[in-house]
């Protein structure tokens, strides 16, 4: 699909970060099926391009865009390309697992930059357009780790907790508009990010990958299952719908009763 074809489409525009893989790709595909044109952004332009191509091949309207959420230059360029954004999905993320004393300082700061400052700066960039349109929807992909902690994930847990506080502030700042900001908090979703963690934990503990899944990852979750991308898309559908106009500053927890204990 050519840039001009994408830009001239009148469909509402959804910008998804980290859309080249996993949850972001799944949400981008779903939003395209729900009649949005999707700006498929990722730091990895090859991944964004193949994701956008796959969406277009299935009949959707999509374009890839190189966007590192820690780069203000990239954010400005993406918004200039996109114009008014109707739906922003702050999804890009990485993980690093280490005891605080052994956590590389640069890595700690990078996680905060990607997982907290990135969504804040993207939100900052889309708000003028949303305010001019009088409406907009911002959906953050948080995590169960926005609510609970696990050892060795200090940067990730701090950033995801921070996202909830950030969203509450923004909901107050845009309360006079039909603009909402909410955070999805899933337990484990089987994506490349988690596959890497399973492999690393198995090596670290000298156990099988199956044991990592059953005895570590799903152990604290009463329903003992991974959250599917389909479940997340169902929540996105609700959050971006007109009936969710007063649903803002909220945390949508998909955790199989993990936090019920
Ligand atoms: P993933 O590794 O499959 O995909 C993450 C994507 O983000 C990749 O395409 C990567 O290139 C991109 N990315 C990384 N750094 C970036 C940057 N600086 N700028 C732009 N893009 C960047 O991971 P995923 O599991 O799909 O995770 C997506 C989001 O979901 C993350 O915010 C993660 O914290 C959250 N999450 C995941 C799980 C899970 O179990 N997989 C659970 C809860 C929350």
Short mmCIF file of C-alpha atoms and ligand atoms in Angstrom, two decimals:
data_model
loop_
_atom_site.label_atom_id
_atom_site.label_comp_id
_atom_site.label_asym_id
_atom_site.label_seq_id
_atom_site.Cartn_x
_atom_site.Cartn_y
_atom_site.Cartn_z
CA UNK A 1 0.00 0.00 0.00
CA UNK A 2 1.41 3.41 -0.98
CA UNK A 3 1.87 6.22 1.56
CA UNK A 4 -0.69 8.36 -0.27
CA UNK A 5 -3.25 5.52 -0.28
CA UNK A 6 -2.78 5.19 3.49
CA UNK A 7 -2.95 8.91 4.14
CA UNK A 8 -6.01 9.49 1.94
CA UNK A 9 -8.06 6.76 3.65
CA UNK A 10 -10.83 8.28 5.78
CA UNK A 11 -10.84 5.51 8.37
CA UNK A 12 -10.07 6.49 11.97
CA UNK A 13 -6.33 6.23 12.63
CA UNK A 14 -4.80 3.95 15.24
CA UNK A 15 -1.12 4.27 16.10
CA UNK A 16 0.33 1.21 17.81
CA UNK A 17 3.88 1.19 19.21
CA UNK A 18 5.96 -1.97 19.24
CA UNK A 19 3.53 -3.34 16.64
CA UNK A 20 6.09 -5.48 14.84
CA UNK A 21 5.67 -8.38 17.27
CA UNK A 22 3.55 -10.05 19.94
CA UNK A 23 0.75 -8.10 21.61
CA UNK A 24 1.27 -4.92 19.55
CA UNK A 25 1.03 -6.84 16.29
CA UNK A 26 -2.10 -8.67 17.50
CA UNK A 27 -3.81 -5.43 18.52
CA UNK A 28 -2.77 -3.75 15.23
CA UNK A 29 -4.26 -6.65 13.24
CA UNK A 30 -7.44 -6.49 15.28
CA UNK A 31 -7.85 -2.72 14.95
CA UNK A 32 -7.44 -3.05 11.16
CA UNK A 33 -10.20 -5.69 11.16
CA UNK A 34 -12.33 -3.23 13.13
CA UNK A 35 -12.04 -0.65 10.35
CA UNK A 36 -9.14 1.46 11.52
CA UNK A 37 -6.20 2.45 9.41
CA UNK A 38 -3.23 1.39 11.46
CA UNK A 39 0.17 3.03 11.69
CA UNK A 40 2.27 0.00 12.55
CA UNK A 41 5.24 1.49 14.39
CA UNK A 42 8.26 -0.26 15.84
CA UNK A 43 11.94 0.40 16.52
CA UNK A 44 12.49 -2.58 14.22
CA UNK A 45 11.37 -1.30 10.82
CA UNK A 46 11.68 -4.73 9.18
CA UNK A 47 9.27 -6.18 11.74
CA UNK A 48 6.90 -3.22 11.31
CA UNK A 49 7.02 -3.58 7.53
CA UNK A 50 6.22 -7.29 7.51
CA UNK A 51 3.46 -6.74 10.09
CA UNK A 52 1.91 -3.95 7.98
CA UNK A 53 2.24 -6.07 4.83
CA UNK A 54 0.42 -8.94 6.53
CA UNK A 55 -2.42 -6.62 7.57
CA UNK A 56 -2.72 -5.19 4.05
CA UNK A 57 -2.63 -8.71 2.55
CA UNK A 58 -5.67 -9.58 4.70
CA UNK A 59 -7.57 -6.57 3.37
CA UNK A 60 -6.68 -3.98 6.04
CA UNK A 61 -5.29 -0.47 5.72
CA UNK A 62 -1.85 -0.18 7.32
CA UNK A 63 1.52 1.48 6.93
CA UNK A 64 4.81 0.76 8.69
CA UNK A 65 6.73 3.53 10.46
CA UNK A 66 10.13 3.44 12.21
CA UNK A 67 9.45 4.72 15.71
CA UNK A 68 11.77 4.29 18.66
CA UNK A 69 9.59 5.48 21.55
CA UNK A 70 12.66 6.89 23.33
CA UNK A 71 13.36 9.27 20.42
CA UNK A 72 11.49 12.58 20.44
CA UNK A 73 12.52 13.08 16.82
CA UNK A 74 10.86 9.78 15.84
CA UNK A 75 7.73 10.65 17.83
CA UNK A 76 7.41 14.05 16.13
CA UNK A 77 7.95 12.49 12.68
CA UNK A 78 5.32 9.80 13.33
CA UNK A 79 2.71 12.35 14.42
CA UNK A 80 3.48 14.57 11.46
CA UNK A 81 2.95 11.56 9.17
CA UNK A 82 -0.17 10.34 10.98
CA UNK A 83 -2.03 13.62 11.50
CA UNK A 84 -4.81 13.29 14.06
CA UNK A 85 -4.58 10.05 15.98
CA UNK A 86 -7.93 8.58 17.06
CA UNK A 87 -6.52 5.64 19.00
CA UNK A 88 -3.05 5.46 20.54
CA UNK A 89 -1.87 2.11 21.84
CA UNK A 90 1.26 2.47 23.99
CA UNK A 91 2.58 -1.06 23.81
CA UNK A 92 6.33 -1.11 23.04
CA UNK A 93 8.34 -2.85 25.73
CA UNK A 94 11.37 -4.83 26.74
CA UNK A 95 12.30 -6.74 29.88
CA UNK A 96 15.54 -7.12 31.81
CA UNK A 97 15.85 -9.36 34.82
CA UNK A 98 18.64 -8.77 37.38
CA UNK A 99 19.14 -8.07 41.06
CA UNK A 100 19.31 -4.27 41.55
CA UNK A 101 23.01 -4.22 42.45
CA UNK A 102 23.78 -6.13 39.26
CA UNK A 103 21.34 -4.21 37.05
CA UNK A 104 23.34 -2.26 34.43
CA UNK A 105 22.58 1.44 35.05
CA UNK A 106 21.99 2.16 31.36
CA UNK A 107 19.61 -0.77 31.08
CA UNK A 108 17.60 0.41 34.11
CA UNK A 109 17.24 3.87 32.59
CA UNK A 110 16.38 2.40 29.17
CA UNK A 111 13.48 0.37 30.61
CA UNK A 112 12.05 3.50 32.26
CA UNK A 113 12.51 5.40 29.00
CA UNK A 114 10.72 2.80 26.89
CA UNK A 115 7.99 1.76 29.32
CA UNK A 116 7.13 5.05 31.04
CA UNK A 117 8.65 8.12 29.37
CA UNK A 118 7.83 6.75 25.88
CA UNK A 119 4.07 6.43 26.53
CA UNK A 120 4.11 9.87 28.22
CA UNK A 121 5.79 11.55 25.26
CA UNK A 122 3.55 9.78 22.74
CA UNK A 123 0.51 10.86 24.74
CA UNK A 124 1.90 14.42 24.86
CA UNK A 125 2.26 14.34 21.07
CA UNK A 126 -1.25 13.05 20.26
CA UNK A 127 -3.22 15.20 22.71
CA UNK A 128 -3.33 18.45 20.67
CA UNK A 129 -4.92 16.57 17.72
CA UNK A 130 -7.33 14.69 19.99
CA UNK A 131 -8.36 17.90 21.76
CA UNK A 132 -8.96 19.65 18.42
CA UNK A 133 -11.13 16.66 17.37
CA UNK A 134 -12.82 16.67 20.80
CA UNK A 135 -12.24 12.93 21.18
CA UNK A 136 -9.61 10.24 21.42
CA UNK A 137 -8.71 6.96 23.08
CA UNK A 138 -5.39 6.04 24.68
CA UNK A 139 -4.79 2.45 25.71
CA UNK A 140 -1.59 1.55 27.53
CA UNK A 141 -0.35 -1.99 27.70
CA UNK A 142 0.67 -2.21 31.35
CA UNK A 143 1.14 -5.54 33.06
CA UNK A 144 0.21 -7.49 36.15
CA UNK A 145 3.52 -5.98 37.26
CA UNK A 146 1.79 -2.59 37.39
CA UNK A 147 0.07 -4.03 40.48
CA UNK A 148 2.37 -6.59 42.03
CA UNK A 149 6.11 -7.12 42.21
CA UNK A 150 8.52 -9.91 41.35
CA UNK A 151 12.14 -9.93 42.43
CA UNK A 152 14.81 -8.87 39.88
CA UNK A 153 12.34 -6.79 37.82
CA UNK A 154 12.81 -3.45 39.59
CA UNK A 155 12.92 -1.26 36.48
CA UNK A 156 9.99 -3.01 34.78
CA UNK A 157 7.81 -3.02 37.89
CA UNK A 158 8.62 0.63 38.70
CA UNK A 159 7.84 1.75 35.14
CA UNK A 160 4.58 -0.21 34.91
CA UNK A 161 3.41 1.06 38.32
CA UNK A 162 4.31 4.56 37.12
CA UNK A 163 2.14 4.17 34.03
CA UNK A 164 -0.96 3.89 36.24
CA UNK A 165 -0.16 7.13 38.09
CA UNK A 166 0.64 8.89 34.83
CA UNK A 167 -2.69 7.81 33.30
CA UNK A 168 -4.65 9.10 36.30
CA UNK A 169 -3.07 12.54 35.93
CA UNK A 170 -3.77 12.71 32.19
CA UNK A 171 -7.40 11.63 32.67
CA UNK A 172 -7.81 14.70 34.92
CA UNK A 173 -6.06 17.00 32.49
CA UNK A 174 -8.35 16.02 29.57
CA UNK A 175 -11.57 15.50 31.51
CA UNK A 176 -13.54 18.13 29.54
CA UNK A 177 -12.99 16.20 26.27
CA UNK A 178 -14.21 12.77 25.14
CA UNK A 179 -10.67 11.52 25.60
CA UNK A 180 -9.91 8.53 27.80
CA UNK A 181 -6.73 6.83 28.97
CA UNK A 182 -6.68 3.36 30.48
CA UNK A 183 -4.18 0.61 31.11
CA UNK A 184 -4.53 -3.10 30.31
CA UNK A 185 -2.79 -5.26 32.88
CA UNK A 186 -2.39 -8.84 31.68
CA UNK A 187 -0.61 -11.69 33.40
CA UNK A 188 1.70 -13.67 31.09
CA UNK A 189 0.94 -13.63 27.37
CA UNK A 190 2.91 -16.09 25.21
CA UNK A 191 4.84 -13.72 22.96
CA UNK A 192 8.52 -13.63 21.86
CA UNK A 193 9.26 -11.52 25.00
CA UNK A 194 7.97 -14.30 27.27
CA UNK A 195 9.42 -17.15 25.18
CA UNK A 196 12.87 -15.61 25.82
CA UNK A 197 12.16 -15.44 29.58
CA UNK A 198 11.07 -19.10 29.65
CA UNK A 199 14.24 -20.18 27.88
CA UNK A 200 16.48 -18.03 30.16
CA UNK A 201 14.78 -19.19 33.38
CA UNK A 202 15.06 -22.85 32.36
CA UNK A 203 18.82 -22.45 31.88
CA UNK A 204 19.23 -20.41 35.07
CA UNK A 205 17.36 -22.88 37.30
CA UNK A 206 18.49 -26.01 35.45
CA UNK A 207 14.89 -27.14 34.89
CA UNK A 208 12.76 -27.81 31.79
CA UNK A 209 10.83 -25.07 30.02
CA UNK A 210 7.61 -26.89 30.94
CA UNK A 211 8.61 -26.67 34.63
CA UNK A 212 9.31 -22.94 34.27
CA UNK A 213 5.82 -22.42 32.83
CA UNK A 214 3.96 -24.59 35.35
CA UNK A 215 6.00 -24.12 38.54
CA UNK A 216 7.09 -20.49 38.17
CA UNK A 217 5.06 -18.46 35.67
CA UNK A 218 1.57 -19.89 36.10
CA UNK A 219 2.05 -20.97 39.71
CA UNK A 220 0.59 -17.79 41.32
CA UNK A 221 -2.32 -17.65 38.88
CA UNK A 222 -5.43 -19.56 40.00
CA UNK A 223 -6.68 -20.02 36.43
CA UNK A 224 -3.26 -21.41 35.35
CA UNK A 225 -3.33 -20.11 31.82
CA UNK A 226 -1.62 -17.62 29.58
CA UNK A 227 -3.70 -14.59 28.60
CA UNK A 228 -4.49 -14.63 24.88
CA UNK A 229 -4.09 -11.64 22.59
CA UNK A 230 -7.75 -12.16 21.67
CA UNK A 231 -8.71 -11.42 25.31
CA UNK A 232 -6.70 -8.20 25.20
CA UNK A 233 -8.34 -7.21 21.90
CA UNK A 234 -11.78 -7.69 23.49
CA UNK A 235 -10.82 -5.22 26.20
CA UNK A 236 -9.47 -2.78 23.60
CA UNK A 237 -12.79 -2.97 21.72
CA UNK A 238 -14.64 -1.90 24.84
CA UNK A 239 -12.19 0.86 25.79
CA UNK A 240 -12.27 2.51 22.37
CA UNK A 241 -16.05 2.29 22.03
CA UNK A 242 -18.31 5.32 22.57
CA UNK A 243 -19.99 3.64 25.57
CA UNK A 244 -16.66 3.68 27.43
CA UNK A 245 -16.63 7.47 27.49
CA UNK A 246 -16.57 7.57 31.32
CA UNK A 247 -14.19 4.67 31.62
CA UNK A 248 -10.95 6.52 32.16
CA UNK A 249 -7.94 6.45 34.50
CA UNK A 250 -8.69 2.76 35.02
CA UNK A 251 -6.72 -0.41 35.21
CA UNK A 252 -8.20 -3.38 33.35
CA UNK A 253 -6.71 -6.44 35.00
CA UNK A 254 -6.67 -9.73 33.03
CA UNK A 255 -4.92 -11.95 35.53
CA UNK A 256 -6.93 -15.16 36.10
CA UNK A 257 -7.49 -14.04 39.73
CA UNK A 258 -3.74 -13.67 40.45
CA UNK A 259 -4.35 -10.51 42.49
CA UNK A 260 -7.44 -11.89 44.25
CA UNK A 261 -5.34 -13.55 46.93
P1 LIG B 1 7.50 -8.50 22.10
O1 LIG B 1 8.94 -8.59 22.43
O2 LIG B 1 6.85 -9.61 21.35
O3 LIG B 1 7.19 -7.15 21.31
C1 LIG B 1 7.68 -5.92 21.75
C2 LIG B 1 7.90 -5.01 20.55
O4 LIG B 1 8.37 -3.75 21.05
C3 LIG B 1 8.97 -5.54 19.59
O5 LIG B 1 8.48 -5.54 18.25
C4 LIG B 1 10.13 -4.56 19.76
O6 LIG B 1 10.88 -4.36 18.57
C5 LIG B 1 9.39 -3.30 20.18
N1 LIG B 1 10.26 -2.34 20.86
C6 LIG B 1 11.23 -2.60 21.77
N2 LIG B 1 11.83 -1.46 22.12
C7 LIG B 1 11.23 -0.45 21.44
C8 LIG B 1 11.40 0.94 21.37
N3 LIG B 1 12.35 1.56 22.07
N4 LIG B 1 10.58 1.67 20.57
C9 LIG B 1 9.63 1.05 19.83
N5 LIG B 1 9.44 -0.27 19.83
C10 LIG B 1 10.23 -1.02 20.62
O7 LIG B 1 6.77 -8.26 23.51
P2 LIG B 1 5.24 -8.37 24.00
O8 LIG B 1 5.17 -9.49 24.96
O9 LIG B 1 4.31 -8.34 22.85
O10 LIG B 1 5.12 -7.03 24.87
C11 LIG B 1 4.36 -5.92 24.49
C12 LIG B 1 3.94 -5.16 25.72
O11 LIG B 1 3.15 -5.98 26.57
C13 LIG B 1 5.11 -4.66 26.59
O12 LIG B 1 4.83 -3.35 27.07
C14 LIG B 1 5.12 -5.65 27.74
O13 LIG B 1 5.66 -5.10 28.91
C15 LIG B 1 3.63 -5.92 27.89
N6 LIG B 1 3.29 -7.15 28.59
C16 LIG B 1 3.66 -8.35 28.08
C17 LIG B 1 3.31 -9.50 28.77
C18 LIG B 1 3.68 -10.85 28.28
O14 LIG B 1 3.54 -11.80 29.05
N7 LIG B 1 4.12 -11.01 27.03
C19 LIG B 1 2.57 -9.42 29.96
C20 LIG B 1 2.21 -8.17 30.44
C21 LIG B 1 2.56 -7.05 29.74
#
